Amino acid sequence: MAEYSRPILDFENRPLPVHAPATQEEMGEMVRAAAASGHAVYPVGGGTRLHLGLSPRRSGVVLATAGLNRVVDYPARDMTVTVELGMAVSTLRQLLAAEGQMLPVDCPNPDHATLGGLLATNGSGPGRQGYGTARDYLLGLTVIDDQGRLTRSGGRVVKNVAGYDMGKLHIGAMGTLGPLVQATFKLKPKPEAVALALISLAEEHLQPFAETLFGSATRPFVTDLLSPGAVSAFAAKAGLGLQGWLGVVAFDGAPESVAWQLATLQDELSRVTRAEVMVPDHFSSAWDALISLHGPQGTMGLRIGVLPGDTVGMAQTLADWAPKAGLMAQLGAGIVTAWGEPQPIQEPLPSLVGRLRQLALARQGWLVVIRSPAGSLKPQAMYGGPRPDTAIMAEIKQQLDPANLFNPGRFPGDI
Amino acid sequence: MNLKTPGDTMPSATSEMLDQCTSGELVARLALIVGPDGLISSPAELLVYECDGYTMEKNRPEVVVFPRDTAQIVAVVKLCNELCVPFLPRGSGTSLAGGCLPVGGGVIISLARMKRILEVDLRNRYALVEPGVINTWLTNRVKGQGWHYAPDPSSQGACTIGGNVATNSGGPHTLKYGVTVNHILGVELVLPDGRVMQIGGPVEEAPGLDLTGLVVGSEGTFGIVSKVWVRLVRNPQGVRTLLGVFESVDDATATISEIIGAGIVPAALEMLDSLILRAVEEAFGFGFPLDAGAVLIMEVDGVEAALDGEAARIEAIALRNKARHVSRANTEAERMLLWKSRKQAFGAVGRLAPSYCTQDGVVPRTRLPEMLRVITAIGKKYQLRIANVFHAGDGNLHPILLFDERDPAQVGRVMEASHEILDACLAFGGSVTGEHGIGVEKISFMSKLFSPDDLAAMVRVRQAFNPGGLCSPGKMLPTAGACAEPSAVNQLRPARRASL
């Protein structure tokens, strides 16, 4: 069984018992047994993102997926792979790399994080602008239903519209609609060449930098902005000497394409800033450092979604309020991640989160607290109030899990 | 008579559903909502709405309404609930699977008058459109500014964005850019009980469940989509379009496998066989060699700097796999004609036979050569000509079975041959539909694709949206919910060939 990076879930300060089935069928039986005895079921993969979501609402059992780690089918020439979801992300990565292929959904701590956890939490990393997220790669999914039965949707081919796309429903559902046990993914060929471009930016150049990238002739798959607080973490991990605001841009493709894009970007940016585009010699260490910023950091973490054009403004507002905070703005996706240490003396946390959420809502966006000191916030404050579609989400939960067997209390809005 | 209430078995024919009196009331009250020019109910006018692009089964709706806004859809839906009349949405009626077939009769809600592009926001890479907007209008609207809407079904000159959402439509360029679901950011949905709900929106990854991803491809069974936020995509800097001419289908499919295996992601990879080539050549005069076994349209796009290299690699692979020759579209006009030939191939098929039935099977792409041999054998067995034009890079086949629907014996053979082809796709580990949807046509295959437990989970999800089963009954799932039993349409009732 995998080692967990922190204690597994507990209920009323008592750790929940952990079962680790060896097969999908065995997990089904455990779900049936739990249901029969009135216990809740808390599916857990590598335990790397347990900080997401709320605390368990009632007693139950943790079902660890670590034993479900088989490759079911890997027809490499078809560029699909079917695997069990207790498999570590890095295990799949190595398997695919041997065939020159990849599942381009990045994930911090890939040796521990499982594919099931990646799907359940809808994890993504810096590459989402160019490659999309898990929803763009999941072709078929097997989950265990509230009767302990294996239920399947989708298929194993790259194009398929037969039946409802139940996989979409389970991505990001935090296991509240049943444990995820097997999936088929669509794959991509590994690009021939990749390069990361780092650009030091003065604060007045942040918006012009974003607009230059928006209008650029190049097609980067990453366009991020890191605050000084984030840069110090990034630079330390990447072994680079950097400070201040940093633009991060990445290109992939044929070597001549990557080279042309780097040169073009430098040219385009010269109209905005005199800063040189710096290309680190070791792509992978800088890349891993960038991915690690998507993992848990600090005691307080926020994730905010706004329109792409509002991303820089949102990040700058946050930086004005919390100059020391780590901020990562994904300019193409409109997602800002923020982390740091709360300073409750200045302003109570619920009020601060409330004010920030109003800013996001005013931009048609959203704000989720992904990490906070225990007991500092009520569930409502972590996810915000009900949205227009919350009612139908609750109805789906009611239909698929009427006894509230799976992860009770972990997800807001009675899901 | 008493109107059926949810929970009863729904009869097949409209005449049993509503008696004259209730029908009169329905039409009169609908007219109050959409105005007298906002509906049609005379049998002659309703003929067009008996079916869509799938003409093997037909059923007449009671009435077709043409709402102009969300409020009118809501009022229509609420009235249908009050009178317990089934209803379903319809875009342009280009479905090839009977997606717009009014199985239980009732009210067709045509979105044809809701065709405004409400907002285009390039800086934030989205457009907000009404469901009746024709697919190409959107791309035409942003063309000069260097953007486009990526999903490009072959019927894109006629089909609507709302219809694309319902079926999760594909198209040639989905090989690189993804299908409709990859490009929908959110929808406004009128639920089957008349509530209006925004799901998703222009900002990515709203907290909660990904209902947008679930609604796309639900074939109208979750409600009526009344607005759509679509993602717009920057145009590629450059494009190279190659035409490979092959002596045999086998050589062409071997080329496809090798291109994909070499790690090249073409923008599109389309195959046309000799029969379809003949029809297309007659229609468009592109200059296809009529003695070829197959041609491949191979397109790469992206940053200019890499394109000639990629095109050269593709050309070398094709030649290594015995291509007779490979040529490049030298001008944009030549490229457009090539794509027109491909996308309007279905229309050109009318030159080969009075009727045709298009299938939509998918196999893992390495199984394409075997699958095409199976299709040839099935054609021989049932004495049918079968033409093939399809998305080869995705393994998504479109065998077109040619026949004359005035001959019931031929119709029977087409049905049997179609089913045998789809069974073969399943045997190869594939699917019975890559982009056209289940509709009514393939509903009997759902129990072959999925176990009763799998289907039960899908029924539960439908219950969340559509508990009364009044919205799009008899679609997608073999058990059609509370109100209706599966496919109640008269089977094999040959009639006129609907125009496509």
Tab-separated table of C-alpha atoms in Angstrom, chain B residues 158-401:
chain	number	residue	atom	x	y	z
B	158	ALA	CA	-26.844	23.822	-42.429
B	159	CYS	CA	-26.592	22.435	-38.908
B	160	THR	CA	-27.045	24.549	-35.784
B	161	ILE	CA	-24.835	25.069	-32.754
B	162	GLY	CA	-27.707	23.813	-30.584
B	163	GLY	CA	-27.851	20.604	-32.608
B	164	ASN	CA	-24.078	20.284	-32.348
B	165	VAL	CA	-24.382	20.558	-28.568
B	166	ALA	CA	-27.116	17.920	-28.484
B	167	THR	CA	-25.087	15.347	-30.397
B	168	ASN	CA	-21.562	16.401	-29.436
B	169	SER	CA	-20.812	16.742	-33.130
B	170	GLY	CA	-17.436	16.089	-34.637
B	171	GLY	CA	-16.066	16.850	-38.088
B	172	PRO	CA	-12.833	16.415	-40.016
B	173	HIS	CA	-10.767	18.782	-37.902
B	174	THR	CA	-11.724	17.243	-34.572
B	175	LEU	CA	-8.731	14.947	-35.010
B	176	LYS	CA	-6.529	17.772	-33.755
B	177	TYR	CA	-8.962	20.253	-32.234
B	178	GLY	CA	-11.427	17.989	-30.424
B	179	VAL	CA	-15.181	17.526	-30.730
B	180	THR	CA	-17.951	19.903	-29.672
B	181	VAL	CA	-17.664	19.194	-25.940
B	182	ASN	CA	-14.075	20.435	-25.973
B	183	HIS	CA	-15.344	23.820	-27.215
B	184	ILE	CA	-18.449	24.462	-25.129
B	185	LEU	CA	-17.926	26.635	-22.066
B	186	GLY	CA	-21.496	26.685	-20.837
B	187	VAL	CA	-25.162	26.660	-21.736
B	188	GLU	CA	-28.430	28.139	-20.631
B	189	LEU	CA	-30.828	25.238	-20.282
B	190	VAL	CA	-34.597	25.250	-20.038
B	191	LEU	CA	-35.219	22.223	-17.848
B	192	PRO	CA	-38.060	19.849	-18.718
B	193	ASP	CA	-40.124	21.436	-15.924
B	194	GLY	CA	-39.622	24.952	-17.286
B	195	ARG	CA	-36.942	26.170	-14.884
B	196	VAL	CA	-34.098	28.091	-16.553
B	197	MET	CA	-30.586	27.354	-15.444
B	198	GLN	CA	-27.166	28.651	-16.425
B	199	ILE	CA	-24.632	25.866	-16.482
B	200	GLY	CA	-20.973	26.830	-16.781
B	201	GLY	CA	-20.304	30.114	-18.562
B	202	PRO	CA	-17.490	32.123	-20.102
B	203	VAL	CA	-15.213	31.589	-17.081
B	204	GLU	CA	-13.582	28.160	-16.941
B	205	GLU	CA	-13.935	25.496	-14.293
B	206	ALA	CA	-16.755	26.845	-12.131
B	207	PRO	CA	-16.949	25.012	-8.779
B	208	GLY	CA	-19.111	21.934	-8.636
B	209	LEU	CA	-19.890	19.204	-11.122
B	210	ASP	CA	-19.090	19.611	-14.830
B	211	LEU	CA	-22.702	19.712	-15.962
B	212	THR	CA	-21.709	21.362	-19.233
B	213	GLY	CA	-19.743	18.263	-20.179
B	214	LEU	CA	-22.716	16.113	-19.291
B	215	VAL	CA	-25.314	18.167	-21.172
B	216	VAL	CA	-23.247	18.168	-24.370
B	217	GLY	CA	-24.185	14.956	-26.172
B	218	SER	CA	-27.317	14.313	-24.108
B	219	GLU	CA	-29.410	14.471	-27.300
B	220	GLY	CA	-32.037	16.816	-25.948
B	221	THR	CA	-33.043	14.517	-23.106
B	222	PHE	CA	-32.032	16.968	-20.352
B	223	GLY	CA	-33.997	19.959	-21.607
B	224	ILE	CA	-33.858	22.640	-24.287
B	225	VAL	CA	-30.574	24.513	-24.654
B	226	SER	CA	-31.465	28.170	-25.154
B	227	LYS	CA	-28.011	29.827	-25.154
B	228	VAL	CA	-24.501	28.517	-25.696
B	229	TRP	CA	-21.114	29.924	-24.688
B	230	VAL	CA	-18.652	28.546	-27.215
B	231	ARG	CA	-14.904	28.731	-27.122
B	232	LEU	CA	-13.292	30.419	-30.112
B	233	VAL	CA	-9.885	29.365	-31.364
B	234	ARG	CA	-7.084	31.342	-33.010
B	235	ASN	CA	-6.493	30.415	-36.625
B	236	PRO	CA	-3.304	28.513	-37.304
B	237	GLN	CA	-0.550	30.557	-38.864
B	238	GLY	CA	-0.338	28.245	-41.821
B	239	VAL	CA	-1.764	25.089	-43.326
B	240	ARG	CA	-0.628	22.434	-45.807
B	241	THR	CA	-3.195	20.221	-47.462
B	242	LEU	CA	-2.061	17.105	-49.274
B	243	LEU	CA	-3.952	14.695	-51.449
B	244	GLY	CA	-2.650	11.147	-51.616
B	245	VAL	CA	-3.903	8.829	-54.338
B	246	PHE	CA	-3.751	5.104	-53.590
B	247	GLU	CA	-4.376	1.934	-55.576
B	248	SER	CA	-6.083	0.284	-52.623
B	249	VAL	CA	-7.893	1.106	-49.401
B	250	ASP	CA	-5.351	-1.055	-47.565
B	251	ASP	CA	-2.450	1.152	-48.671
B	252	ALA	CA	-4.339	4.235	-47.575
B	253	THR	CA	-5.138	2.850	-44.126
B	254	ALA	CA	-1.542	1.680	-43.673
B	255	THR	CA	-0.504	5.274	-44.379
B	256	ILE	CA	-2.868	6.571	-41.693
B	257	SER	CA	-1.463	4.184	-39.103
B	258	GLU	CA	2.085	5.190	-39.915
B	259	ILE	CA	1.392	8.938	-39.808
B	260	ILE	CA	-0.217	8.655	-36.372
B	261	GLY	CA	2.460	6.225	-35.213
B	262	ALA	CA	5.166	8.686	-36.253
B	263	GLY	CA	3.849	11.161	-33.688
B	264	ILE	CA	2.411	13.570	-36.222
B	265	VAL	CA	-0.922	15.104	-35.215
B	266	PRO	CA	-2.538	16.116	-38.484
B	267	ALA	CA	-5.335	18.677	-38.406
B	268	ALA	CA	-7.383	16.251	-40.504
B	269	LEU	CA	-6.978	12.848	-42.119
B	270	GLU	CA	-9.911	11.911	-44.336
B	271	MET	CA	-10.462	8.996	-46.667
B	272	LEU	CA	-12.688	8.684	-49.730
B	273	ASP	CA	-13.055	5.340	-51.504
B	274	SER	CA	-13.524	4.767	-55.224
B	275	LEU	CA	-17.313	4.728	-55.192
B	276	ILE	CA	-17.631	8.025	-53.352
B	277	LEU	CA	-14.879	9.517	-55.513
B	278	ARG	CA	-16.974	8.908	-58.585
B	279	ALA	CA	-19.966	10.744	-57.103
B	280	VAL	CA	-17.879	13.618	-55.801
B	281	GLU	CA	-16.028	13.997	-59.083
B	282	GLU	CA	-19.289	14.154	-61.015
B	283	ALA	CA	-20.613	16.793	-58.634
B	284	PHE	CA	-17.609	19.054	-58.165
B	285	GLY	CA	-15.096	18.165	-60.900
B	286	PHE	CA	-12.102	18.485	-58.605
B	287	GLY	CA	-10.010	16.207	-60.800
B	288	PHE	CA	-9.919	13.085	-58.645
B	289	PRO	CA	-8.580	10.049	-60.546
B	290	LEU	CA	-11.564	7.779	-61.078
B	291	ASP	CA	-9.471	4.627	-61.239
B	292	ALA	CA	-7.956	5.112	-57.777
B	293	GLY	CA	-8.785	2.713	-54.969
B	294	ALA	CA	-8.868	5.463	-52.375
B	295	VAL	CA	-7.659	8.982	-51.714
B	296	LEU	CA	-6.544	10.549	-48.482
B	297	ILE	CA	-6.903	14.221	-47.644
B	298	MET	CA	-4.071	14.930	-45.228
B	299	GLU	CA	-3.801	18.328	-43.576
B	300	VAL	CA	-1.332	19.766	-41.122
B	301	ASP	CA	-1.507	23.233	-39.617
B	302	GLY	CA	0.296	25.366	-37.076
B	303	VAL	CA	3.384	27.538	-37.040
B	304	GLU	CA	4.681	28.079	-40.584
B	305	ALA	CA	8.261	27.240	-39.680
B	306	ALA	CA	7.462	23.553	-39.176
B	307	LEU	CA	4.825	22.927	-41.821
B	308	ASP	CA	6.909	22.123	-44.864
B	309	GLY	CA	8.899	19.636	-42.832
B	310	GLU	CA	5.743	17.941	-41.555
B	311	ALA	CA	4.185	17.873	-45.003
B	312	ALA	CA	7.357	16.300	-46.412
B	313	ARG	CA	7.291	13.603	-43.739
B	314	ILE	CA	3.664	12.804	-44.526
B	315	GLU	CA	4.409	12.693	-48.234
B	316	ALA	CA	7.291	10.286	-47.640
B	317	ILE	CA	5.098	8.019	-45.508
B	318	ALA	CA	2.370	7.945	-48.162
B	319	LEU	CA	4.852	7.138	-50.912
B	320	ARG	CA	6.439	4.434	-48.779
B	321	ASN	CA	2.961	2.918	-48.496
B	322	LYS	CA	2.610	2.762	-52.268
B	323	ALA	CA	0.742	5.998	-52.933
B	324	ARG	CA	0.464	6.514	-56.697
B	325	HIS	CA	1.231	10.166	-56.104
B	326	VAL	CA	0.866	12.887	-53.528
B	327	SER	CA	-0.014	16.431	-54.467
B	328	ARG	CA	-0.400	19.637	-52.492
B	329	ALA	CA	-3.234	22.121	-52.679
B	330	ASN	CA	-1.284	25.056	-54.021
B	331	THR	CA	-3.813	27.803	-53.479
B	332	GLU	CA	-6.474	28.530	-50.895
B	333	ALA	CA	-9.084	28.139	-53.658
B	334	GLU	CA	-7.801	24.660	-54.450
B	335	ARG	CA	-7.871	23.768	-50.767
B	336	MET	CA	-11.421	25.051	-50.371
B	337	LEU	CA	-12.580	23.010	-53.358
B	338	LEU	CA	-10.936	19.912	-51.940
B	339	TRP	CA	-12.731	20.421	-48.630
B	340	LYS	CA	-15.993	21.209	-50.351
B	341	SER	CA	-15.677	17.917	-52.210
B	342	ARG	CA	-15.145	16.124	-48.940
B	343	LYS	CA	-17.764	17.885	-46.861
B	344	GLN	CA	-20.476	17.739	-49.479
B	345	ALA	CA	-19.769	14.139	-50.378
B	346	PHE	CA	-22.997	13.085	-48.710
B	347	GLY	CA	-24.961	15.374	-50.984
B	348	ALA	CA	-23.165	14.021	-54.033
B	349	VAL	CA	-24.215	10.498	-53.121
B	350	GLY	CA	-27.648	11.357	-54.513
B	351	ARG	CA	-26.064	10.812	-57.922
B	352	LEU	CA	-25.424	7.154	-57.132
B	353	ALA	CA	-28.784	6.016	-55.785
B	354	PRO	CA	-32.209	7.398	-54.872
B	355	SER	CA	-31.734	6.712	-51.144
B	356	TYR	CA	-28.915	6.117	-48.759
B	357	CYS	CA	-28.283	5.366	-45.130
B	358	THR	CA	-25.102	6.609	-43.450
B	359	GLN	CA	-23.550	4.727	-40.576
B	360	ASP	CA	-21.202	6.148	-37.962
B	361	GLY	CA	-19.143	3.283	-36.539
B	362	VAL	CA	-15.820	3.688	-34.773
B	363	VAL	CA	-12.951	1.215	-34.485
B	364	PRO	CA	-9.466	1.579	-33.036
B	365	ARG	CA	-7.630	3.134	-35.972
B	366	THR	CA	-5.232	0.204	-36.343
B	367	ARG	CA	-8.234	-2.011	-37.112
B	368	LEU	CA	-9.386	0.136	-40.049
B	369	PRO	CA	-8.018	-2.154	-42.802
B	370	GLU	CA	-9.804	-5.191	-41.343
B	371	MET	CA	-12.989	-3.227	-40.759
B	372	LEU	CA	-13.096	-1.965	-44.324
B	373	ARG	CA	-12.716	-5.524	-45.599
B	374	VAL	CA	-15.641	-6.521	-43.378
B	375	ILE	CA	-17.756	-3.729	-44.855
B	376	THR	CA	-16.941	-4.895	-48.390
B	377	ALA	CA	-17.944	-8.452	-47.475
B	378	ILE	CA	-21.204	-7.267	-45.898
B	379	GLY	CA	-22.003	-5.273	-49.041
B	380	LYS	CA	-21.529	-8.385	-51.146
B	381	LYS	CA	-23.587	-10.525	-48.781
B	382	TYR	CA	-26.575	-8.177	-48.880
B	383	GLN	CA	-26.106	-7.160	-52.539
B	384	LEU	CA	-25.700	-3.515	-51.610
B	385	ARG	CA	-23.308	-0.896	-52.861
B	386	ILE	CA	-21.510	0.734	-49.945
B	387	ALA	CA	-19.467	3.901	-50.346
B	388	ASN	CA	-16.965	5.046	-47.724
B	389	VAL	CA	-16.001	8.593	-46.836
B	390	PHE	CA	-14.779	9.094	-43.317
B	391	HIS	CA	-12.589	10.511	-40.576
B	392	ALA	CA	-9.793	8.003	-40.941
B	393	GLY	CA	-7.499	9.556	-38.372
B	394	ASP	CA	-10.085	8.967	-35.644
B	395	GLY	CA	-11.089	5.496	-36.835
B	396	ASN	CA	-14.569	6.953	-37.372
B	397	LEU	CA	-16.203	5.256	-40.378
B	398	HIS	CA	-19.105	6.500	-42.443
B	399	PRO	CA	-20.155	3.639	-44.689
B	400	ILE	CA	-22.964	4.891	-46.910
B	401	LEU	CA	-25.394	2.159	-47.906
